[in-house]
CSV table of C-alpha atoms in Angstrom, one decimal:
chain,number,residue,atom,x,y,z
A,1,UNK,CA,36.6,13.2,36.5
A,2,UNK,CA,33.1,13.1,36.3
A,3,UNK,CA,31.4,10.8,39.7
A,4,UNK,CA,30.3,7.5,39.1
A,5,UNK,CA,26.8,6.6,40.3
A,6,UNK,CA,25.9,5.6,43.4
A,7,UNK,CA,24.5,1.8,43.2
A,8,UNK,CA,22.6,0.2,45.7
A,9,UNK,CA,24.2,-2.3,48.2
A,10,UNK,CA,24.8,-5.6,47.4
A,11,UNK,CA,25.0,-8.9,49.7
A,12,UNK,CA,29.0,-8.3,49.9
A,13,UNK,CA,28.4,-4.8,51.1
A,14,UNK,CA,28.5,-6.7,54.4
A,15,UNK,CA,31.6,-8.6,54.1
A,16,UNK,CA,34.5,-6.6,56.1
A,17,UNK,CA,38.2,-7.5,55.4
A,18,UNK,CA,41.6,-6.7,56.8
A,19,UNK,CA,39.8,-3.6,58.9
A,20,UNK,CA,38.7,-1.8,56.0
A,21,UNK,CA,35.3,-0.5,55.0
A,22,UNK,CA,33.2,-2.1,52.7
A,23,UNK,CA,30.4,-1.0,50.5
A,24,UNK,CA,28.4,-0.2,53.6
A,25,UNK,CA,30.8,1.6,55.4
A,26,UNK,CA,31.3,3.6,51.5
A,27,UNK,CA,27.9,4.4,51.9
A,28,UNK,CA,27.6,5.8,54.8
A,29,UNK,CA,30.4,8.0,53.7
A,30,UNK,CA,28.6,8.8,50.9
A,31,UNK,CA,25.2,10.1,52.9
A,32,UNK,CA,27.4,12.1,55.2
A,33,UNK,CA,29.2,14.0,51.7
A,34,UNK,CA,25.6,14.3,50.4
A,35,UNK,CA,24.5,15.8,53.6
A,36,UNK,CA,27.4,18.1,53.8
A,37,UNK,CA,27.0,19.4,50.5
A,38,UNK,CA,23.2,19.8,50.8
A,39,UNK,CA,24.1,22.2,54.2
A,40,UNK,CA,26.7,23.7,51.9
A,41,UNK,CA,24.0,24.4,49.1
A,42,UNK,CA,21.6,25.5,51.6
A,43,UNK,CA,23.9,27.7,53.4
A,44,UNK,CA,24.7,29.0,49.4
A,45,UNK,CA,21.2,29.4,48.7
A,46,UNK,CA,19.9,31.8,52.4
A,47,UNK,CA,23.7,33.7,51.6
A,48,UNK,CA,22.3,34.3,48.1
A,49,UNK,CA,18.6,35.3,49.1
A,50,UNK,CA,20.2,37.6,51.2
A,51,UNK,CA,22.4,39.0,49.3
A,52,UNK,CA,19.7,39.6,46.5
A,53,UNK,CA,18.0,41.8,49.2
A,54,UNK,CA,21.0,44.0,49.8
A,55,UNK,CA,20.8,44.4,46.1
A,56,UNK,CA,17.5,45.8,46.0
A,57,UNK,CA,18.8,48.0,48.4
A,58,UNK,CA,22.0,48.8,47.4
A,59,UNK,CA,20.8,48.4,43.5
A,60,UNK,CA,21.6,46.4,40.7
A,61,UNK,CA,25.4,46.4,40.4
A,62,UNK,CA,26.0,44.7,43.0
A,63,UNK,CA,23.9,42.2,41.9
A,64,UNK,CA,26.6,40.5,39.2
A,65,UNK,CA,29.2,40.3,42.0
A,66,UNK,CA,26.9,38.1,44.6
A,67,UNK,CA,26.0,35.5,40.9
A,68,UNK,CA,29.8,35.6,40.4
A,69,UNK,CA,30.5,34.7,44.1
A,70,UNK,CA,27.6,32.5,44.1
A,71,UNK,CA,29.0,30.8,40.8
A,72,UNK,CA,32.2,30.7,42.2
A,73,UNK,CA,31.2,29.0,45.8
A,74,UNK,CA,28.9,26.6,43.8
A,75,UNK,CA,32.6,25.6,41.4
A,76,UNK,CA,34.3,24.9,44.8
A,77,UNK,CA,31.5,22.7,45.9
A,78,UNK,CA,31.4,20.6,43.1
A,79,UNK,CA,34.9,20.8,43.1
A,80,UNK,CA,35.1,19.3,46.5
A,81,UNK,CA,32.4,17.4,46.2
A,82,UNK,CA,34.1,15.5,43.2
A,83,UNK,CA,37.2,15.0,44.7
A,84,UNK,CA,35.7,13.4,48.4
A,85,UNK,CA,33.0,11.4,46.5
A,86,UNK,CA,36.4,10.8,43.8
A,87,UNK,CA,38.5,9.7,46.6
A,88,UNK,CA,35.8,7.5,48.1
A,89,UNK,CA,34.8,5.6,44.9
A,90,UNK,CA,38.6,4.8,44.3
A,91,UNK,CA,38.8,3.5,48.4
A,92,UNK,CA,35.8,1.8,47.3
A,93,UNK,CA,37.0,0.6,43.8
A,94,UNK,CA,40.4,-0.4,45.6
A,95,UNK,CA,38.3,-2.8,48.5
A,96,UNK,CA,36.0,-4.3,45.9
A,97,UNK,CA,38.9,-5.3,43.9
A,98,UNK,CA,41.3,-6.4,47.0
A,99,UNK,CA,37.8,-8.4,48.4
A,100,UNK,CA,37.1,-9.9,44.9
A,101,UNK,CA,40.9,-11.2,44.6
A,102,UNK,CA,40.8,-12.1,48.1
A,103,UNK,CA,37.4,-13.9,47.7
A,104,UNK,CA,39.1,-15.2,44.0
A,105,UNK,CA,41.9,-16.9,45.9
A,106,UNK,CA,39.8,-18.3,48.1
A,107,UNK,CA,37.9,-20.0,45.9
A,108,UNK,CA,40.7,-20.8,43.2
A,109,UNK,CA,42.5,-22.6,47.0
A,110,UNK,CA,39.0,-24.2,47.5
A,111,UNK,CA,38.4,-25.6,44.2
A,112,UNK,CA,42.1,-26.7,43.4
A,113,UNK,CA,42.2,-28.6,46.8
A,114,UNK,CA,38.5,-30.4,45.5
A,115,UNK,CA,40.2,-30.9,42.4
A,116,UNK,CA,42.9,-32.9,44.3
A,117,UNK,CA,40.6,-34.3,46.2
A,118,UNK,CA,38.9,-35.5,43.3
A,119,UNK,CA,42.1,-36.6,41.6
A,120,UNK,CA,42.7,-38.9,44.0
A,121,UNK,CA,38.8,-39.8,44.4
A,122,UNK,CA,39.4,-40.7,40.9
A,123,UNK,CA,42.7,-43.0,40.9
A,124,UNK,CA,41.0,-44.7,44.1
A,125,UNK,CA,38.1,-45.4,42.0
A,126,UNK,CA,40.1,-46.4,38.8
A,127,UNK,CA,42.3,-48.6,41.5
A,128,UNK,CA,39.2,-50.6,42.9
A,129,UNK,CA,38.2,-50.6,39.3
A,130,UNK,CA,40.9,-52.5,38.3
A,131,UNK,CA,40.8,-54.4,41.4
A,132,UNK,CA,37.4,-55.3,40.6
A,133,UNK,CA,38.2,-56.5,37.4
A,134,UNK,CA,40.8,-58.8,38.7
A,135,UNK,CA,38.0,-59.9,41.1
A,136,UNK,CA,35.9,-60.3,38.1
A,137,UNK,CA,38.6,-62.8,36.1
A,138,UNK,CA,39.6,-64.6,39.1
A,139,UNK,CA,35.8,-65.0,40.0
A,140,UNK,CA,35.2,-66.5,36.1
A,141,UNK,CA,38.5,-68.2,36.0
A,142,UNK,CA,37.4,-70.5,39.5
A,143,UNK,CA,33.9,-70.9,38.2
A,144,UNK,CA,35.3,-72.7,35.1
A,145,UNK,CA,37.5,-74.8,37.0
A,146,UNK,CA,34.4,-75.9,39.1
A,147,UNK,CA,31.9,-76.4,36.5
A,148,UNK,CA,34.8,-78.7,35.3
A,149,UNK,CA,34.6,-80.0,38.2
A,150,UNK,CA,31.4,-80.4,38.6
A,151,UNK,CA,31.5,-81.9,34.9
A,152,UNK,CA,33.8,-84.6,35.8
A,153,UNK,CA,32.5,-85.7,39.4
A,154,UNK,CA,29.2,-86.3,37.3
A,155,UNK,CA,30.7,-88.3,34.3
A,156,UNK,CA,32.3,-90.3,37.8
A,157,UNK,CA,29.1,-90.5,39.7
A,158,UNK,CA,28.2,-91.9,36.1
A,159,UNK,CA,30.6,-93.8,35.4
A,160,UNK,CA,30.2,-95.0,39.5
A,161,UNK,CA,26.8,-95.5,38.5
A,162,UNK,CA,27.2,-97.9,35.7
A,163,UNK,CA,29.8,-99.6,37.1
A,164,UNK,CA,27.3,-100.6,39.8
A,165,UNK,CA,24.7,-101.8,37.4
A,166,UNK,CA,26.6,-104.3,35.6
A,167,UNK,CA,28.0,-105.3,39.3
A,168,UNK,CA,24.6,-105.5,40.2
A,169,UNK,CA,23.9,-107.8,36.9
A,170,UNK,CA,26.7,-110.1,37.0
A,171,UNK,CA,26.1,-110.9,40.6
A,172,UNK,CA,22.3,-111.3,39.7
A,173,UNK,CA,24.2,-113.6,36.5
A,174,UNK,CA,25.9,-115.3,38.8
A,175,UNK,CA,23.8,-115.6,41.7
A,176,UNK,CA,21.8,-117.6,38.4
A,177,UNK,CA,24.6,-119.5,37.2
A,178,UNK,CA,24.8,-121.0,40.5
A,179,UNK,CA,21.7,-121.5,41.4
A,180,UNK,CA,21.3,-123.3,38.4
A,181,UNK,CA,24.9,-124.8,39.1
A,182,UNK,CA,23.7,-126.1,42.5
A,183,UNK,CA,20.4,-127.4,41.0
A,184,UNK,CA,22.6,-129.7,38.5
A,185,UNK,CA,24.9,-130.7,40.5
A,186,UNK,CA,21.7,-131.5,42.8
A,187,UNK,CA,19.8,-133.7,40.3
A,188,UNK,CA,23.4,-135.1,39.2
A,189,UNK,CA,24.3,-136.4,42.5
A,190,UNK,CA,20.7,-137.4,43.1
A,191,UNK,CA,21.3,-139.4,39.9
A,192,UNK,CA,24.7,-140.4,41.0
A,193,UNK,CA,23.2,-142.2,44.4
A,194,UNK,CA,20.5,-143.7,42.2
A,195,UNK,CA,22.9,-145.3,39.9
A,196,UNK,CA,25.2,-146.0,43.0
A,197,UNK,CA,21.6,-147.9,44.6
A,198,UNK,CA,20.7,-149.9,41.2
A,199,UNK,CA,24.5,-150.3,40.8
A,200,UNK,CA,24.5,-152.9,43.5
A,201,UNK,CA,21.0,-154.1,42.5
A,202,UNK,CA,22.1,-155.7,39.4
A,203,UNK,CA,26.0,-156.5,40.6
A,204,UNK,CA,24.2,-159.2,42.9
A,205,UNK,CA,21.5,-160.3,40.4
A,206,UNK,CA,22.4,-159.3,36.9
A,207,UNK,CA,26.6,-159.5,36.9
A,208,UNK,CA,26.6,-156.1,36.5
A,209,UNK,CA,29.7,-154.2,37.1
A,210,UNK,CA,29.6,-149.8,37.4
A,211,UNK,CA,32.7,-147.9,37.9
A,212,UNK,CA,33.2,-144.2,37.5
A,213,UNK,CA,36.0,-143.5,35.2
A,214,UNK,CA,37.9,-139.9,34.7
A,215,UNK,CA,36.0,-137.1,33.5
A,216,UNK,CA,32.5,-137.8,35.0
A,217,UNK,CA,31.8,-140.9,33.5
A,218,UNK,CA,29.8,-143.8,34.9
A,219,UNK,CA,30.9,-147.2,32.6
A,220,UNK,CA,28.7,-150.2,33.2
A,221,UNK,CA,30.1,-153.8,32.8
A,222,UNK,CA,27.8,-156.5,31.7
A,223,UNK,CA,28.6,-160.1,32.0
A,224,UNK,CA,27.2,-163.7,32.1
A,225,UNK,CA,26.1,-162.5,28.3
A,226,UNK,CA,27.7,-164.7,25.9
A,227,UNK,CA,26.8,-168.3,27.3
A,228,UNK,CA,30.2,-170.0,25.5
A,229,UNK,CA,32.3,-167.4,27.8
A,230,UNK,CA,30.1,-165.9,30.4
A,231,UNK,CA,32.9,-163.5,31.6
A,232,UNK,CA,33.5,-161.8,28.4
A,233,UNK,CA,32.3,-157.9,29.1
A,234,UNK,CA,30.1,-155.8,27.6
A,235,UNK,CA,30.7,-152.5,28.2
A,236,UNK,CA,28.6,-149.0,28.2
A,237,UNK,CA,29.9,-145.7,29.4
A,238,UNK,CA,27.7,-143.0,30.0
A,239,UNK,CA,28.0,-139.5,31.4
A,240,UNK,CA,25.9,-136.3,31.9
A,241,UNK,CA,26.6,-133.4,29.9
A,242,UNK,CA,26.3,-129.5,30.3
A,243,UNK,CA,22.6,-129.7,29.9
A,244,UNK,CA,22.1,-132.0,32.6
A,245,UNK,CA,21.1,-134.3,30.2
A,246,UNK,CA,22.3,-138.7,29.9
A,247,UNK,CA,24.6,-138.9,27.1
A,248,UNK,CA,26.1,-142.4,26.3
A,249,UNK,CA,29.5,-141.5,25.2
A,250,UNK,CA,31.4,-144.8,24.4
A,251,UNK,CA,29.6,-149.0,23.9
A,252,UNK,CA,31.2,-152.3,23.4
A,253,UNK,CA,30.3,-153.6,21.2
A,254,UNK,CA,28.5,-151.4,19.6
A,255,UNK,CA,24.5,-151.5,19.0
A,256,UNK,CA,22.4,-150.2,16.4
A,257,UNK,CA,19.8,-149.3,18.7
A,258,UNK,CA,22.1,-146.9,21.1
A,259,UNK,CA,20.8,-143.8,20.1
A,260,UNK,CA,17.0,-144.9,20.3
A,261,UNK,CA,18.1,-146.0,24.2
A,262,UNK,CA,19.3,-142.7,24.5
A,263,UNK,CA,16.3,-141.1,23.7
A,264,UNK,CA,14.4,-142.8,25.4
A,265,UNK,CA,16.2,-142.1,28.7
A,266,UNK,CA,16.2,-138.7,28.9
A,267,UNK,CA,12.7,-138.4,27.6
A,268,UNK,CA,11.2,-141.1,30.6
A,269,UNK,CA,14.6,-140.9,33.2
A,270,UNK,CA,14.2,-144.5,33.6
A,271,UNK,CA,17.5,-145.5,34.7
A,272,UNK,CA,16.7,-149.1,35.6
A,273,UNK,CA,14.8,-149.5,32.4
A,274,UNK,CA,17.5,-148.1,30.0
A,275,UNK,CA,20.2,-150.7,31.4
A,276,UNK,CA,17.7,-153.4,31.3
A,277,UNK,CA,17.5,-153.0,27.7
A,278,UNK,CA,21.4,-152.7,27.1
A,279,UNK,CA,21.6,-155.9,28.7
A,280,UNK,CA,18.8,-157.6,26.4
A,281,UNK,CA,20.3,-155.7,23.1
A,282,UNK,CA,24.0,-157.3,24.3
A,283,UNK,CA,22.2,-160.5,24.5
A,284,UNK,CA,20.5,-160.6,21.3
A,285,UNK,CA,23.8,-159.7,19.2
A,286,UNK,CA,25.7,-162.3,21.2
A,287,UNK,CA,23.0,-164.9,20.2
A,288,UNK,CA,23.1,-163.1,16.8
A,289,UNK,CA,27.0,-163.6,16.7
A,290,UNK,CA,26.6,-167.2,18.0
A,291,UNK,CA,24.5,-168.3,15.2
């Protein structure tokens, strides 16, 4: 078997395992073979010198006997030489391999249990993944519901908001409405107590009679018109419609000139003067009728 090469030692020549040698130690082995077959060779080499001089003294034949001894210590060298350096590289061989599987199950343990680890590093992750994405919908699902929300508390703040304003306007309408309520009924009673003050005026001095009738309605009574029968009555009613306004709404007889008297009445407010001139239009058809 021919001997493998000596190589130089490597980082794991210092790794020791179980109590056996490792490269180092192989080396070391190795030097002291070398060393012992360099003595063996050198001790070869002085035999053979010496030899060679006994054959110049003893002469040439013994000469081929010292090469074959020579030859023959030099095949047992090599011989043994092969063999312990043999034996050593297959100790050495033998620890390389049982450190390399030793140092191959280590790692093949190391990485398996990382490749657990990361097994479960990698449901964790596809766990909070999922839980994330739950997050995520639940998140988006409770955002729509308050932007709908928020959608209808503004349409109600809106509709709040409007329902105000036209509050807001029909108290300002109303508030109007009576104001201008309370002014008519304040220029109607005014009106009222100045019919009421006249009424009496011309009761006493004119046989004029006022009554208020349903509805509103003021009806004057004139007599003392007709001199063949003075208490035969002429009557007037008169009232004050939605505008505020004198409207005369019934007369008997009746007179031609009613709706000029009218007029006349709301355009001057003359009270006094506007019964004054029933009174002489009532006169002139009686003496009209008379004749």
């Amino acid at each position: 078997m021919a001997a493998a090469p000596l190589t130089p030692a490597t980082p794991r020549a210092r790794y020791r395992s179980n109590g056996r040698a490792g490269p180092a130690g192989s080396a070391n082995q190795r030097r002291a073979c070398c060393g012992r077959a360099a003595a063996a060779v050198g001790g070869g080499k002085r035999r053979a010198r010496t030899r060679w001089v006994r054959c110049g003294a003893m002469g040439n034949a013994q000469a081929e006997d010292e090469v074959a001894l020579f030859e023959k210590d030099m095949k047992e060298f090599w011989i043994q030489f092969k063999i312990s350096y043999g034996t050593e590289q297959n100790n050495q061989t033998s620890a390389l391999r049982d450190l390399c599987k030793e140092t191959l199950e280590a790692l093949a343990a190391k990485w398996s249990k990382k490749l657990k680890e990361e097994d479960l590093m990698i449901d964790k992750i596809h766990e909070c993944d999922n839980e994330i994405l739950q997050q995520s919908k639940y998140v988006a699902e409770k955002e729509e519901q308050l932007s709908e929300i928020k959608s209808k508390l503004n349409q109600e703040q809106e509709q709040q908001k409007n329902l105000t304003d036209s509050i807001q306007e029909l108290e300002e309408e109303l508030m109007k409405k009576m104001e201008i309520k309370s002014s008519k009924n304040k220029a109607a009673k005014e009106k009222v107590e100045k019919v009421s003050k006249i009424k009496t005026l011309f009761k006493e001095h004119l046989a004029l009679e006022m009554r208020r009738i349903p509805d509103e309605q003021l009806q004057f009574i004139f007599r003392h018109i007709d001199r063949k029968d003075p208490d035969k009555p002429y009557m007037c009613t008169l009232s004050i419609n939605e505008q505020g306004d004198y409207e005369v709404t019934s007369c008997t007889p009746p007179l031609d000139c009613m709706a000029e008297l009218q007029l006349k009445l709301r355009e001057t407010n003359n009270f006094s003067a506007f019964v004054a001139n029933i009174r002489k239009a009532f006169t002139a058809l009686s003496y009209k009728q008379s004749a």
